[in-house]
Coordinates of C-alpha atoms and ligand atoms in Angstrom, one line a residue:
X1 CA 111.8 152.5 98.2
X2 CA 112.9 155.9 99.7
X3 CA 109.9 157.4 98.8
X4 CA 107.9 154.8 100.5
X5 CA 110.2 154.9 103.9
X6 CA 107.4 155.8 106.1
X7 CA 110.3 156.9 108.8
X8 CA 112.0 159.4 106.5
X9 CA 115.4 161.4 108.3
X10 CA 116.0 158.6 110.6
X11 CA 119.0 157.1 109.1
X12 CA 117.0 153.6 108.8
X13 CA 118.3 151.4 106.1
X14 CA 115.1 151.4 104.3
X15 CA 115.0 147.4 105.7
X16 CA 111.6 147.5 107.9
X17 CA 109.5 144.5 109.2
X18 CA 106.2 143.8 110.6
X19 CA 105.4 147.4 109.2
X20 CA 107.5 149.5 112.0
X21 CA 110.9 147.3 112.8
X22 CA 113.3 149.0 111.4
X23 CA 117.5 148.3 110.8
X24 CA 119.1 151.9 111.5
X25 CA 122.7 153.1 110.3
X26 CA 123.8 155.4 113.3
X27 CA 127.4 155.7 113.7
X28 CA 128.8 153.4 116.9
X29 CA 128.8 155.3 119.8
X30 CA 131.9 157.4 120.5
X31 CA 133.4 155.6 123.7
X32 CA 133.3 152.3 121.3
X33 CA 135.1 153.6 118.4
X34 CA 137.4 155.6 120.6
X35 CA 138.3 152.5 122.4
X36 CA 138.8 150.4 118.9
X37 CA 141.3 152.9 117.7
X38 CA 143.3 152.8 120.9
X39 CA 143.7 148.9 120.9
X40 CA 144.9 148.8 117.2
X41 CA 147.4 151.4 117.8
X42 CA 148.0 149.6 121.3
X43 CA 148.8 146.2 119.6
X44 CA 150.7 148.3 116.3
X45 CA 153.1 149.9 119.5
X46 CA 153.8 146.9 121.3
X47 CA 154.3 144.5 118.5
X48 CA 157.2 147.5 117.4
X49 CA 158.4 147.4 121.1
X50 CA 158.3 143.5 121.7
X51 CA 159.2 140.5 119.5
X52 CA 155.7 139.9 118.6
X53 CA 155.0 139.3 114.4
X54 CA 156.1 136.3 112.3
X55 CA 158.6 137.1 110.2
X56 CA 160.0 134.5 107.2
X57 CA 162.6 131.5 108.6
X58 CA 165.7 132.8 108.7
X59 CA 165.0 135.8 111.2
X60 CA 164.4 133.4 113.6
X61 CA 160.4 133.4 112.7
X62 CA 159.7 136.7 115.0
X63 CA 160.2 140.6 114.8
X64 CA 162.4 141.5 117.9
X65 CA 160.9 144.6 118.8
X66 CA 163.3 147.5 119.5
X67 CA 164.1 147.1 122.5
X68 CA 165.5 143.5 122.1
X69 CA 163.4 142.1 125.8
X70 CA 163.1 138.7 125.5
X71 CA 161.7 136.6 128.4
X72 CA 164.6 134.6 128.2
X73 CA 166.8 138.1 129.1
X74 CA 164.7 138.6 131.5
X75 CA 165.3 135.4 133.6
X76 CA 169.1 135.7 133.0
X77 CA 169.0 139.0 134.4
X78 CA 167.4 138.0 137.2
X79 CA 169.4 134.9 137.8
X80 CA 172.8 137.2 137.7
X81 CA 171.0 139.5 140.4
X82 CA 170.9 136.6 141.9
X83 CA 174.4 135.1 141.7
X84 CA 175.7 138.6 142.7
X85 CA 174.1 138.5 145.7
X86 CA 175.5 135.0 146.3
X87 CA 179.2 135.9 144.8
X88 CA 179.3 138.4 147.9
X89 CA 178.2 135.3 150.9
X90 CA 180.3 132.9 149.2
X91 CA 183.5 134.9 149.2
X92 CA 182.6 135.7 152.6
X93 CA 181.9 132.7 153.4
X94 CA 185.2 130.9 151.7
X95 CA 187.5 132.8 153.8
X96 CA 185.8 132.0 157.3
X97 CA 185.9 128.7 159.8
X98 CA 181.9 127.3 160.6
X99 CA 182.8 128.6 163.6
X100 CA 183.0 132.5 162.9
X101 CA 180.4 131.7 160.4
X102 CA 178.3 130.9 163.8
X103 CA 178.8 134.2 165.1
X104 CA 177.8 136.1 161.9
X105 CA 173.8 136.0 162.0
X106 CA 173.3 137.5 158.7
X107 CA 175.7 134.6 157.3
X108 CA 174.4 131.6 159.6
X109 CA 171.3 132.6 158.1
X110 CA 172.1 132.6 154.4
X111 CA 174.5 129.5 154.9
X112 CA 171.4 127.8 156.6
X113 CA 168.7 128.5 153.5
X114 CA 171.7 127.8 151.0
X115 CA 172.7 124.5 152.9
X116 CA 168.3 122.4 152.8
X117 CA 169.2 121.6 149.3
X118 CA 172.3 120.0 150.4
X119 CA 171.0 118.2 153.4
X120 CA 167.9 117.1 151.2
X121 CA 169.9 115.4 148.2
X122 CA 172.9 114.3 150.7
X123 CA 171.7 113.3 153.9
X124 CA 167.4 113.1 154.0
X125 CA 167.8 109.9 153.2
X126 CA 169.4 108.5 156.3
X127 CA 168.6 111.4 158.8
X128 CA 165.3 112.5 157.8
X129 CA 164.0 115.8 156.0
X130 CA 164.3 118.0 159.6
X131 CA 167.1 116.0 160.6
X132 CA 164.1 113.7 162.9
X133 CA 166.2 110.4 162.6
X134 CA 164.4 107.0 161.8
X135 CA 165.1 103.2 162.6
X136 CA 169.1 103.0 162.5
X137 CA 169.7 106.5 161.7
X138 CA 170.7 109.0 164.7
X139 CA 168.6 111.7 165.6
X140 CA 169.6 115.1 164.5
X141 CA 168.0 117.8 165.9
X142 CA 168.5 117.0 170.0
X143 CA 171.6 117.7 171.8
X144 CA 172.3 113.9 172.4
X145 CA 175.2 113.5 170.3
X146 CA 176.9 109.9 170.1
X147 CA 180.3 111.7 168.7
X148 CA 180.1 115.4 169.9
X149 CA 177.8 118.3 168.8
X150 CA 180.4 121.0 168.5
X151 CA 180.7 122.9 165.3
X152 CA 183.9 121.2 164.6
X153 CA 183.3 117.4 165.7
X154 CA 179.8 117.9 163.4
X155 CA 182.2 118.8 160.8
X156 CA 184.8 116.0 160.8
X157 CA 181.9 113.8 161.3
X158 CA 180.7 114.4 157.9
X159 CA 183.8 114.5 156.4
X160 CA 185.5 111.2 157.2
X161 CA 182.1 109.3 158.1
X162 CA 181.8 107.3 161.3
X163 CA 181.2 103.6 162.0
X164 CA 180.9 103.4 165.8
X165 CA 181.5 99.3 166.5
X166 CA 180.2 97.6 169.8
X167 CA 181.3 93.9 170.1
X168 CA 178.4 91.4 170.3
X169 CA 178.2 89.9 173.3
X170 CA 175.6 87.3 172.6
X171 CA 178.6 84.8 172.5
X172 CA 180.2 86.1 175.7
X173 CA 177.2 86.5 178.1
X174 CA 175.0 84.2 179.2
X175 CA 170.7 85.4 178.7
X176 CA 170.3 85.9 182.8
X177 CA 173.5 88.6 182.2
X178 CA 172.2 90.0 179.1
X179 CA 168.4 90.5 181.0
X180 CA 170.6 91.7 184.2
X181 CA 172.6 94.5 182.0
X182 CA 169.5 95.6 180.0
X183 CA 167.2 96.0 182.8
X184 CA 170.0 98.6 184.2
X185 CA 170.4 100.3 181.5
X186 CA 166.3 101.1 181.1
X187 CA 166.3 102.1 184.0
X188 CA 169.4 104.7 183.3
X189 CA 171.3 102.9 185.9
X190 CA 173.9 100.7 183.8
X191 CA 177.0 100.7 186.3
X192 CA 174.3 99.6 189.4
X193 CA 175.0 96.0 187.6
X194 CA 178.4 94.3 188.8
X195 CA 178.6 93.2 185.0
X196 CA 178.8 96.4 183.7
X197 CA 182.3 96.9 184.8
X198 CA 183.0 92.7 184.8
X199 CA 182.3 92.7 181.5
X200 CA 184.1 95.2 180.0
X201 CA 181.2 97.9 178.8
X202 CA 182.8 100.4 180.8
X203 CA 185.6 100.3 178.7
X204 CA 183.9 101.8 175.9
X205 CA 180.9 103.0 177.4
X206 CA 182.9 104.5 180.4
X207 CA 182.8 103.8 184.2
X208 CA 179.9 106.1 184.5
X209 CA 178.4 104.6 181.6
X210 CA 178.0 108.1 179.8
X211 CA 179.8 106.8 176.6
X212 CA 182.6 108.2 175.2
X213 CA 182.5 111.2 171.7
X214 CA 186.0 109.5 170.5
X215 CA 184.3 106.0 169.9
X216 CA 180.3 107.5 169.7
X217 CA 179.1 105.1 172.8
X218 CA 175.9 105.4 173.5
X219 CA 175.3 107.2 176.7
X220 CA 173.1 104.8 178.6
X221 CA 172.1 106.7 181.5
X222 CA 169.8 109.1 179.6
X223 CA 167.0 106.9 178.8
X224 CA 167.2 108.1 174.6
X225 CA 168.2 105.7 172.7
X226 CA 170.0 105.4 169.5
X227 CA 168.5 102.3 168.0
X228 CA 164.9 102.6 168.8
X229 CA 162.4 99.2 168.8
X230 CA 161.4 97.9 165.3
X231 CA 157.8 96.5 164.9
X232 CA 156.6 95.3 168.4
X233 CA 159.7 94.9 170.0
X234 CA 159.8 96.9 173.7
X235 CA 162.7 98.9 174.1
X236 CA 164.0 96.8 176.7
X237 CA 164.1 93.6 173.6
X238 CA 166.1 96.7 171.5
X239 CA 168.4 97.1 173.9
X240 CA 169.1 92.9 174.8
X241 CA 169.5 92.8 170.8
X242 CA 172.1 95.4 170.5
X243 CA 174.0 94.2 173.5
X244 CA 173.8 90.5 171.5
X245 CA 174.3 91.2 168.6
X246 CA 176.8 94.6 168.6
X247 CA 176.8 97.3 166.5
X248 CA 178.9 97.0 163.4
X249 CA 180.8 93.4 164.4
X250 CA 181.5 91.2 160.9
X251 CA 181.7 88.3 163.6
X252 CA 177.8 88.6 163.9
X253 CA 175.6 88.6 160.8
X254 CA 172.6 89.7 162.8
X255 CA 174.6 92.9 164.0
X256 CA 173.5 96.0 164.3
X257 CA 174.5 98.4 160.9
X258 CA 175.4 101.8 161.5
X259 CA 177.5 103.6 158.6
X260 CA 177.7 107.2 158.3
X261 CA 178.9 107.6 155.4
X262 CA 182.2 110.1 154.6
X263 CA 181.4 113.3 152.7
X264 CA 185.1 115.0 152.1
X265 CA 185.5 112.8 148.5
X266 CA 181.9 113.7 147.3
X267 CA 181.4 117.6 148.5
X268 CA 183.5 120.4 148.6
X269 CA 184.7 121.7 151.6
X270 CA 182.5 124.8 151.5
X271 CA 179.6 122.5 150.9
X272 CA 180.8 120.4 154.4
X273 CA 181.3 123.8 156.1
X274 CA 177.6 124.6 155.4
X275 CA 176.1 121.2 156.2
X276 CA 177.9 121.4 159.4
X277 CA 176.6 124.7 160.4
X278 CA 173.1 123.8 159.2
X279 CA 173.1 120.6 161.2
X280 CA 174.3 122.9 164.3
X281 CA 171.7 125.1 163.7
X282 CA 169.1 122.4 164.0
X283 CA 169.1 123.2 167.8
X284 CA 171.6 120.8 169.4
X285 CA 174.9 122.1 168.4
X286 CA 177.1 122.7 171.8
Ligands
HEC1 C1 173.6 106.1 154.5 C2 173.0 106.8 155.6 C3 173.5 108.1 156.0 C4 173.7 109.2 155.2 C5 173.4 109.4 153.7 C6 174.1 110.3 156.1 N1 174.3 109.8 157.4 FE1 174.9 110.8 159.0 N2 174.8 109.1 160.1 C7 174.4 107.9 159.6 C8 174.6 106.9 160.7 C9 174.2 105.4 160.6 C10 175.2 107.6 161.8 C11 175.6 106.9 163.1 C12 177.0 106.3 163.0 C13 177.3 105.5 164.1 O1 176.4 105.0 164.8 O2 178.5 105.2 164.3 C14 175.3 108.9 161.4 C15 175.8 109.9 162.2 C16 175.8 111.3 161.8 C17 176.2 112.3 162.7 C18 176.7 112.2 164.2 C19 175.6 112.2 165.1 C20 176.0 112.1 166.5 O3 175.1 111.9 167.4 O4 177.2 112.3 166.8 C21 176.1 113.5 162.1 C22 176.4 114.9 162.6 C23 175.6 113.2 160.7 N3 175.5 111.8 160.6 C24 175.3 114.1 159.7 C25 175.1 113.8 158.4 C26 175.0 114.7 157.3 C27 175.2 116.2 157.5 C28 174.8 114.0 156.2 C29 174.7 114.5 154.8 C30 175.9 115.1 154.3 C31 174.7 112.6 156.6 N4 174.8 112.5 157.9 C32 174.4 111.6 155.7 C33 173.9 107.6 158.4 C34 173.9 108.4 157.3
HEC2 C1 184.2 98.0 171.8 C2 183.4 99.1 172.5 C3 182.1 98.7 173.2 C4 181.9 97.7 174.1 C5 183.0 96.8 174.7 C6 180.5 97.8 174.5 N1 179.9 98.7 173.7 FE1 177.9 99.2 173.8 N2 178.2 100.5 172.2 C7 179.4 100.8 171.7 C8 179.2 101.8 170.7 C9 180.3 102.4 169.8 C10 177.8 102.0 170.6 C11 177.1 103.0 169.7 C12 177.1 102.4 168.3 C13 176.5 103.3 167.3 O1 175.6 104.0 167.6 O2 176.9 103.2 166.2 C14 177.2 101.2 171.6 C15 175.8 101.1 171.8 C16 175.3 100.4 172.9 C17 173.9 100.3 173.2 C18 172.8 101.0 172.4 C19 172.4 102.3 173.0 C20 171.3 103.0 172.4 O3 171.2 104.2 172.7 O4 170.5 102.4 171.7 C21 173.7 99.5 174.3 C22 172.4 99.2 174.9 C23 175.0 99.1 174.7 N3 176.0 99.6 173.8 C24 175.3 98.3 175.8 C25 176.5 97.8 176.0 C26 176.8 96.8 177.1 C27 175.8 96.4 178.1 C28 178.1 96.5 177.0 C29 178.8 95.5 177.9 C30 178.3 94.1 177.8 C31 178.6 97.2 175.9 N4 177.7 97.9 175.3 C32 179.9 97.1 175.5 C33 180.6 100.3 172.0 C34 180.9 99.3 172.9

């Protein structure tokens, strides 16, 4: 067949078709072979430097490589880089009031990103994600506080709870002094009624009608109100209800429910320290 090749000394395989297609045997070209070579030796080195090749049960199915990396390593180093950096805040952070912690910005900061998980798990429910409030559940983020919004009221607030508890008056007042009340207090004005003060709502509620922290009254001459209208009641119906029916009073069924709950059995008091500062830091700590 050689002698036949009619393209002799052109490393063709002697394989030709339709009288000049021809199969050639030329080596690969260089930058081909070269890069061939390097992956083998590439995959030889990094299966010797990272777990990589099954091995028989018993070595835990894998080579380890020499260095001994593992992913899992990995993450645990990371996590104790972590921690570390924690460690330092929190044993900072142990030995200080919320108040001083206030004053730090670096620390206000971290206790601020380290206390959303908190706030999410403990008190979204009720409050709201960003602290926004919802039907029955105090606004957060404002500087209208029903109990205080120093760093310290904030703080006793979530640890023993609060139930603030207004009498229902349903029983007491007759509908013409219940429209009479609520109509002053829409329009911010509750002690420009006679009733307010012949009735007794100054005595929780104050003679200016302002409220008062130690009970969490209402103040009713701001026009924001803590139990906002549900489906198409006005706000003036919301406000007739609650002075009906109370807030918190087991001698009306259809009262008003308002619970916080108390946090110093189920969190730490670091945890309560950072909540507190957190909630502060919403915008309408005083
Ligand atoms: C089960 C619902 C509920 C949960 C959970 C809850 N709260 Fe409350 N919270 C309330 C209610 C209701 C009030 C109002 C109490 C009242 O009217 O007397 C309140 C009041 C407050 C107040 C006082 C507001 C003011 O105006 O003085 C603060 C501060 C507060 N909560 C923070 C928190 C924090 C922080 C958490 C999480 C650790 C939390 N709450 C969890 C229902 C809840
Ligand atoms: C025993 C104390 C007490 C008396 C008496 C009382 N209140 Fe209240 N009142 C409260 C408390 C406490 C709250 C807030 C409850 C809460 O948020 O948990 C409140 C809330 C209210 C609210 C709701 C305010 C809002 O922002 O939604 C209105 C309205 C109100 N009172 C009107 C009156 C009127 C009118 C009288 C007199 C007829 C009166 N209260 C008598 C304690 C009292």
């Amino acid at each position: 067949m050689a002698d036949k090749n009619p393209f002799p000394g052109e490393n063709n395989t002697g394989h030709i078709w339709d009288d000049n297609l021809r199969e050639l045997s030329n080596p690969p070209p260089r930058w081909w072979t070269i890069a061939l070579w390097a992956s083998l030796i590439w995959v030889i080195v990094y299966g010797i430097i990272y777990p990589m090749w099954p091995a028989p049960p018993g070595s835990q199915g894998f080579t380890k490589g020499v260095t001994g990396w593992t992913q899992m390593n990995e993450y645990n180093t990371g996590v104790a880089e972590v921690e570390a950096v924690r460690a330092e805040f929190e044993t900072k952070l142990a030995g200080m009031s919320a108040a001083d912690i206030l004053k730090d910005e670096g620390l206000s900061a971290y206790t601020v990103a380290s206390a959303k998980v908190l706030f999410g798990d403990n008190c979204a429910a009720c409050h709201g994600r960003s602290g926004q409030g919802g039907p029955g559940f105090p606004v957060l983020v404002d500087d209208d506080w029903l109990y205080g919004g120093t760093i310290e009221t904030i703080e006793q607030t979530i640890t023993g709870g609060r139930k603030g508890v207004m009498t229902a008056h349903g029983k007491i007042l007759k509908p013409e002094e219940v429209d009479e009340l609520a109509n002053a207090i829409i329009e911010g004005k509750p002690e420009s009624s006679p009733l307010f003060l012949q009735k007794g709502c100054i005595a929780c509620h104050g003679m200016d009608g302002k409220g008062m922290a130690m009970l969490g009254s209402a103040n009713l001459t701001d026009s924001i109100y803590r139990f906002v209208p549900q489906g198409d009641q006005s706000q003036l119906d919301s406000v007739k209800y609650t002075i009906m029916h109370g807030v918190n009073d087991v001698t009306d069924p259809m009262t008003r429910e308002a619970v916080m709950p108390a946090f110093g059995e189920r969190l730490s008091k670091g945890d309560i320290k950072k909540l507190a500062v957190y909630v502060y830091k919403f915008g309408g700590g005083q």
